[in-house]
Amino acid sequence: MSAGYMVFNDISARDIQFGDGQWTRGKSCDTFAPCGPALVTRDKVPDPGKLALELRLNDQVMQSSNTNQMVFGVAALVAFLSQTITLTPGDIISTGTPPGVGIFRKLPVLLKPGDKVVATVERLGSLENVCMTEEL
């Protein structure tokens, strides 16, 4: 059973991902999994399978959908993952993203320094992040 829900922004370094030919390292860089702004308890979200979600890049809608479009619902995902992963308090399961991912657009859209990304999920709030380059 989940404690609750929150917005999770699934960031990908496509150069690393495509260079490696797999997903893990390209999604595992420092700062690549911002989440929040708060954990909303289950009692405040009667049906996680019916929530509007949207991602804006510099105030332009890039992704807009609803959790009712997910291939697998939240309960099914938790049940499946718990068959091979011991879930403990504090674990986070990211459920995926709707169509509109920048790299797969007809004209690819890649994040650059200064871009503002706002991910919003109905009843959960909005998470705002500004892209920055790594200071070496």
PDB file of C-alpha atoms in Angstrom:
ATOM      1  CA  MET A   1       0.000   0.000   0.000  1.00  0.00           C
ATOM      2  CA  SER A   2       1.340   3.439  -0.836  1.00  0.00           C
ATOM      3  CA  ALA A   3       1.703   6.288   1.633  1.00  0.00           C
ATOM      4  CA  GLY A   4       0.706   8.765  -1.037  1.00  0.00           C
ATOM      5  CA  TYR A   5       1.544  10.433  -4.321  1.00  0.00           C
ATOM      6  CA  MET A   6       3.695  13.254  -5.651  1.00  0.00           C
ATOM      7  CA  VAL A   7       4.843  14.804  -8.888  1.00  0.00           C
ATOM      8  CA  PHE A   8       8.018  13.235 -10.294  1.00  0.00           C
ATOM      9  CA  ASN A   9       9.930  14.740 -13.217  1.00  0.00           C
ATOM     10  CA  ASP A  10      11.705  11.966 -15.113  1.00  0.00           C
ATOM     11  CA  ILE A  11      14.766  13.673 -16.667  1.00  0.00           C
ATOM     12  CA  SER A  12      16.888  11.906 -19.304  1.00  0.00           C
ATOM     13  CA  ALA A  13      20.337  12.648 -20.745  1.00  0.00           C
ATOM     14  CA  ARG A  14      19.645  11.351 -24.227  1.00  0.00           C
ATOM     15  CA  ASP A  15      23.293  11.637 -25.319  1.00  0.00           C
ATOM     16  CA  ILE A  16      24.297   9.222 -22.547  1.00  0.00           C
ATOM     17  CA  GLN A  17      21.252   6.993 -23.023  1.00  0.00           C
ATOM     18  CA  PHE A  18      21.713   6.616 -26.762  1.00  0.00           C
ATOM     19  CA  GLY A  19      25.499   6.341 -26.422  1.00  0.00           C
ATOM     20  CA  ASP A  20      25.136   3.436 -23.982  1.00  0.00           C
ATOM     21  CA  GLY A  21      22.238   1.848 -25.832  1.00  0.00           C
ATOM     22  CA  GLN A  22      20.209   1.487 -22.628  1.00  0.00           C
ATOM     23  CA  TRP A  23      18.294   3.682 -20.151  1.00  0.00           C
ATOM     24  CA  THR A  24      19.841   3.375 -16.700  1.00  0.00           C
ATOM     25  CA  ARG A  25      22.842   5.726 -16.729  1.00  0.00           C
ATOM     26  CA  GLY A  26      21.047   8.376 -18.822  1.00  0.00           C
ATOM     27  CA  LYS A  27      18.341   8.622 -16.153  1.00  0.00           C
ATOM     28  CA  SER A  28      20.616   8.384 -13.128  1.00  0.00           C
ATOM     29  CA  CYS A  29      22.612  11.616 -13.143  1.00  0.00           C
ATOM     30  CA  ASP A  30      22.632  13.817 -10.058  1.00  0.00           C
ATOM     31  CA  THR A  31      19.527  16.059  -9.922  1.00  0.00           C
ATOM     32  CA  PHE A  32      17.693  14.007 -12.583  1.00  0.00           C
ATOM     33  CA  ALA A  33      14.728  12.937 -10.447  1.00  0.00           C
ATOM     34  CA  PRO A  34      13.169  16.034  -8.909  1.00  0.00           C
ATOM     35  CA  CYS A  35       9.957  15.260  -7.043  1.00  0.00           C
ATOM     36  CA  GLY A  36       7.463  17.040  -4.853  1.00  0.00           C
ATOM     37  CA  PRO A  37       6.452  19.676  -3.969  1.00  0.00           C
ATOM     38  CA  ALA A  38       4.930  17.459  -1.265  1.00  0.00           C
ATOM     39  CA  LEU A  39       3.771  13.934  -0.610  1.00  0.00           C
ATOM     40  CA  VAL A  40      -0.024  13.988  -0.826  1.00  0.00           C
ATOM     41  CA  THR A  41      -1.510  11.235   1.319  1.00  0.00           C
ATOM     42  CA  ARG A  42      -3.769   8.584  -0.198  1.00  0.00           C
ATOM     43  CA  ASP A  43      -6.830   9.870   1.652  1.00  0.00           C
ATOM     44  CA  LYS A  44      -6.554  13.155  -0.320  1.00  0.00           C
ATOM     45  CA  VAL A  45      -6.434  11.337  -3.686  1.00  0.00           C
ATOM     46  CA  PRO A  46      -9.485   9.097  -3.976  1.00  0.00           C
ATOM     47  CA  ASP A  47      -8.536   7.734  -7.403  1.00  0.00           C
ATOM     48  CA  PRO A  48      -4.931   8.051  -8.643  1.00  0.00           C
ATOM     49  CA  GLY A  49      -6.142   6.580 -11.932  1.00  0.00           C
ATOM     50  CA  LYS A  50      -8.061   9.748 -12.849  1.00  0.00           C
ATOM     51  CA  LEU A  51      -5.652  12.683 -12.548  1.00  0.00           C
ATOM     52  CA  ALA A  52      -4.897  15.269 -15.216  1.00  0.00           C
ATOM     53  CA  LEU A  53      -1.198  15.812 -15.832  1.00  0.00           C
ATOM     54  CA  GLU A  54       0.754  18.352 -17.802  1.00  0.00           C
ATOM     55  CA  LEU A  55       4.332  19.338 -18.505  1.00  0.00           C
ATOM     56  CA  ARG A  56       5.217  22.849 -19.666  1.00  0.00           C
ATOM     57  CA  LEU A  57       8.557  23.944 -21.047  1.00  0.00           C
ATOM     58  CA  ASN A  58       9.020  27.720 -20.881  1.00  0.00           C
ATOM     59  CA  ASP A  59       5.211  28.093 -20.552  1.00  0.00           C
ATOM     60  CA  GLN A  60       4.519  25.940 -23.641  1.00  0.00           C
ATOM     61  CA  VAL A  61       2.504  22.751 -23.077  1.00  0.00           C
ATOM     62  CA  MET A  62       4.633  19.805 -24.173  1.00  0.00           C
ATOM     63  CA  GLN A  63       2.703  16.954 -22.569  1.00  0.00           C
ATOM     64  CA  SER A  64      -0.948  16.796 -21.514  1.00  0.00           C
ATOM     65  CA  SER A  65      -2.762  13.635 -20.533  1.00  0.00           C
ATOM     66  CA  ASN A  66      -4.467  11.808 -17.693  1.00  0.00           C
ATOM     67  CA  THR A  67      -3.409   8.921 -15.482  1.00  0.00           C
ATOM     68  CA  ASN A  68      -6.402   7.005 -16.873  1.00  0.00           C
ATOM     69  CA  GLN A  69      -4.276   6.623 -20.031  1.00  0.00           C
ATOM     70  CA  MET A  70      -1.554   4.641 -18.224  1.00  0.00           C
ATOM     71  CA  VAL A  71      -1.007   1.136 -19.585  1.00  0.00           C
ATOM     72  CA  PHE A  72      -0.884  -0.238 -16.018  1.00  0.00           C
ATOM     73  CA  GLY A  73      -2.578   1.349 -13.011  1.00  0.00           C
ATOM     74  CA  VAL A  74      -0.787   2.262  -9.795  1.00  0.00           C
ATOM     75  CA  ALA A  75      -1.966  -0.826  -7.868  1.00  0.00           C
ATOM     76  CA  ALA A  76      -0.884  -3.146 -10.696  1.00  0.00           C
ATOM     77  CA  LEU A  77       2.557  -1.495 -10.860  1.00  0.00           C
ATOM     78  CA  VAL A  78       3.101  -1.831  -7.108  1.00  0.00           C
ATOM     79  CA  ALA A  79       1.960  -5.464  -7.146  1.00  0.00           C
ATOM     80  CA  PHE A  80       4.222  -6.334 -10.082  1.00  0.00           C
ATOM     81  CA  LEU A  81       7.313  -4.579  -8.717  1.00  0.00           C
ATOM     82  CA  SER A  82       6.874  -6.029  -5.238  1.00  0.00           C
ATOM     83  CA  GLN A  83       7.302  -9.511  -6.714  1.00  0.00           C
ATOM     84  CA  THR A  84      11.041  -8.863  -7.135  1.00  0.00           C
ATOM     85  CA  ILE A  85      11.785  -5.703  -5.128  1.00  0.00           C
ATOM     86  CA  THR A  86      11.380  -5.326  -1.396  1.00  0.00           C
ATOM     87  CA  LEU A  87       9.564  -2.027  -1.079  1.00  0.00           C
ATOM     88  CA  THR A  88      10.287  -0.093   2.100  1.00  0.00           C
ATOM     89  CA  PRO A  89       9.070   3.251   3.479  1.00  0.00           C
ATOM     90  CA  GLY A  90      10.565   6.069   1.439  1.00  0.00           C
ATOM     91  CA  ASP A  91      10.800   4.129  -1.825  1.00  0.00           C
ATOM     92  CA  ILE A  92       9.507   5.972  -4.870  1.00  0.00           C
ATOM     93  CA  ILE A  93       7.955   4.354  -7.928  1.00  0.00           C
ATOM     94  CA  SER A  94       7.868   6.567 -10.996  1.00  0.00           C
ATOM     95  CA  THR A  95       5.031   5.484 -13.252  1.00  0.00           C
ATOM     96  CA  GLY A  96       6.144   6.880 -16.601  1.00  0.00           C
ATOM     97  CA  THR A  97       5.326   9.786 -18.874  1.00  0.00           C
ATOM     98  CA  PRO A  98       2.672  10.580 -21.485  1.00  0.00           C
ATOM     99  CA  PRO A  99       3.288  11.252 -25.184  1.00  0.00           C
ATOM    100  CA  GLY A 100       5.111  14.442 -26.085  1.00  0.00           C
ATOM    101  CA  VAL A 101       8.645  13.675 -24.897  1.00  0.00           C
ATOM    102  CA  GLY A 102      10.955  16.226 -26.510  1.00  0.00           C
ATOM    103  CA  ILE A 103      13.487  13.909 -28.171  1.00  0.00           C
ATOM    104  CA  PHE A 104      10.760  11.953 -29.975  1.00  0.00           C
ATOM    105  CA  ARG A 105       8.995  14.972 -31.491  1.00  0.00           C
ATOM    106  CA  LYS A 106       9.139  15.500 -35.261  1.00  0.00           C
ATOM    107  CA  LEU A 107      11.523  18.387 -34.532  1.00  0.00           C
ATOM    108  CA  PRO A 108      13.291  17.232 -31.334  1.00  0.00           C
ATOM    109  CA  VAL A 109      13.155  19.593 -28.367  1.00  0.00           C
ATOM    110  CA  LEU A 110      16.105  19.294 -25.978  1.00  0.00           C
ATOM    111  CA  LEU A 111      16.499  21.072 -22.657  1.00  0.00           C
ATOM    112  CA  LYS A 112      19.071  23.851 -22.424  1.00  0.00           C
ATOM    113  CA  PRO A 113      20.395  26.036 -19.594  1.00  0.00           C
ATOM    114  CA  GLY A 114      17.773  28.476 -18.372  1.00  0.00           C
ATOM    115  CA  ASP A 115      14.771  26.437 -19.531  1.00  0.00           C
ATOM    116  CA  LYS A 116      11.933  26.317 -17.002  1.00  0.00           C
ATOM    117  CA  VAL A 117      10.128  22.995 -16.675  1.00  0.00           C
ATOM    118  CA  VAL A 118       6.844  22.803 -14.766  1.00  0.00           C
ATOM    119  CA  ALA A 119       5.285  19.397 -14.170  1.00  0.00           C
ATOM    120  CA  THR A 120       1.740  19.442 -12.786  1.00  0.00           C
ATOM    121  CA  VAL A 121      -0.505  16.626 -11.599  1.00  0.00           C
ATOM    122  CA  GLU A 122      -4.075  17.334 -10.560  1.00  0.00           C
ATOM    123  CA  ARG A 123      -4.518  17.234  -6.753  1.00  0.00           C
ATOM    124  CA  LEU A 124      -0.736  16.856  -6.267  1.00  0.00           C
ATOM    125  CA  GLY A 125       0.522  20.295  -7.277  1.00  0.00           C
ATOM    126  CA  SER A 126       3.206  21.652  -9.561  1.00  0.00           C
ATOM    127  CA  LEU A 127       6.936  21.074  -9.518  1.00  0.00           C
ATOM    128  CA  GLU A 128       9.064  23.791 -11.125  1.00  0.00           C
ATOM    129  CA  ASN A 129      12.718  23.378 -12.062  1.00  0.00           C
ATOM    130  CA  VAL A 130      15.167  25.479 -14.049  1.00  0.00           C
ATOM    131  CA  CYS A 131      17.767  23.666 -16.152  1.00  0.00           C
ATOM    132  CA  MET A 132      21.367  24.431 -15.329  1.00  0.00           C
ATOM    133  CA  THR A 133      24.723  23.231 -16.568  1.00  0.00           C
ATOM    134  CA  GLU A 134      27.053  21.404 -14.249  1.00  0.00           C
ATOM    135  CA  GLU A 135      29.678  23.600 -12.647  1.00  0.00           C
ATOM    136  CA  LEU A 136      33.087  21.988 -13.169  1.00  0.00           C
TER     137      LEU A 136
END
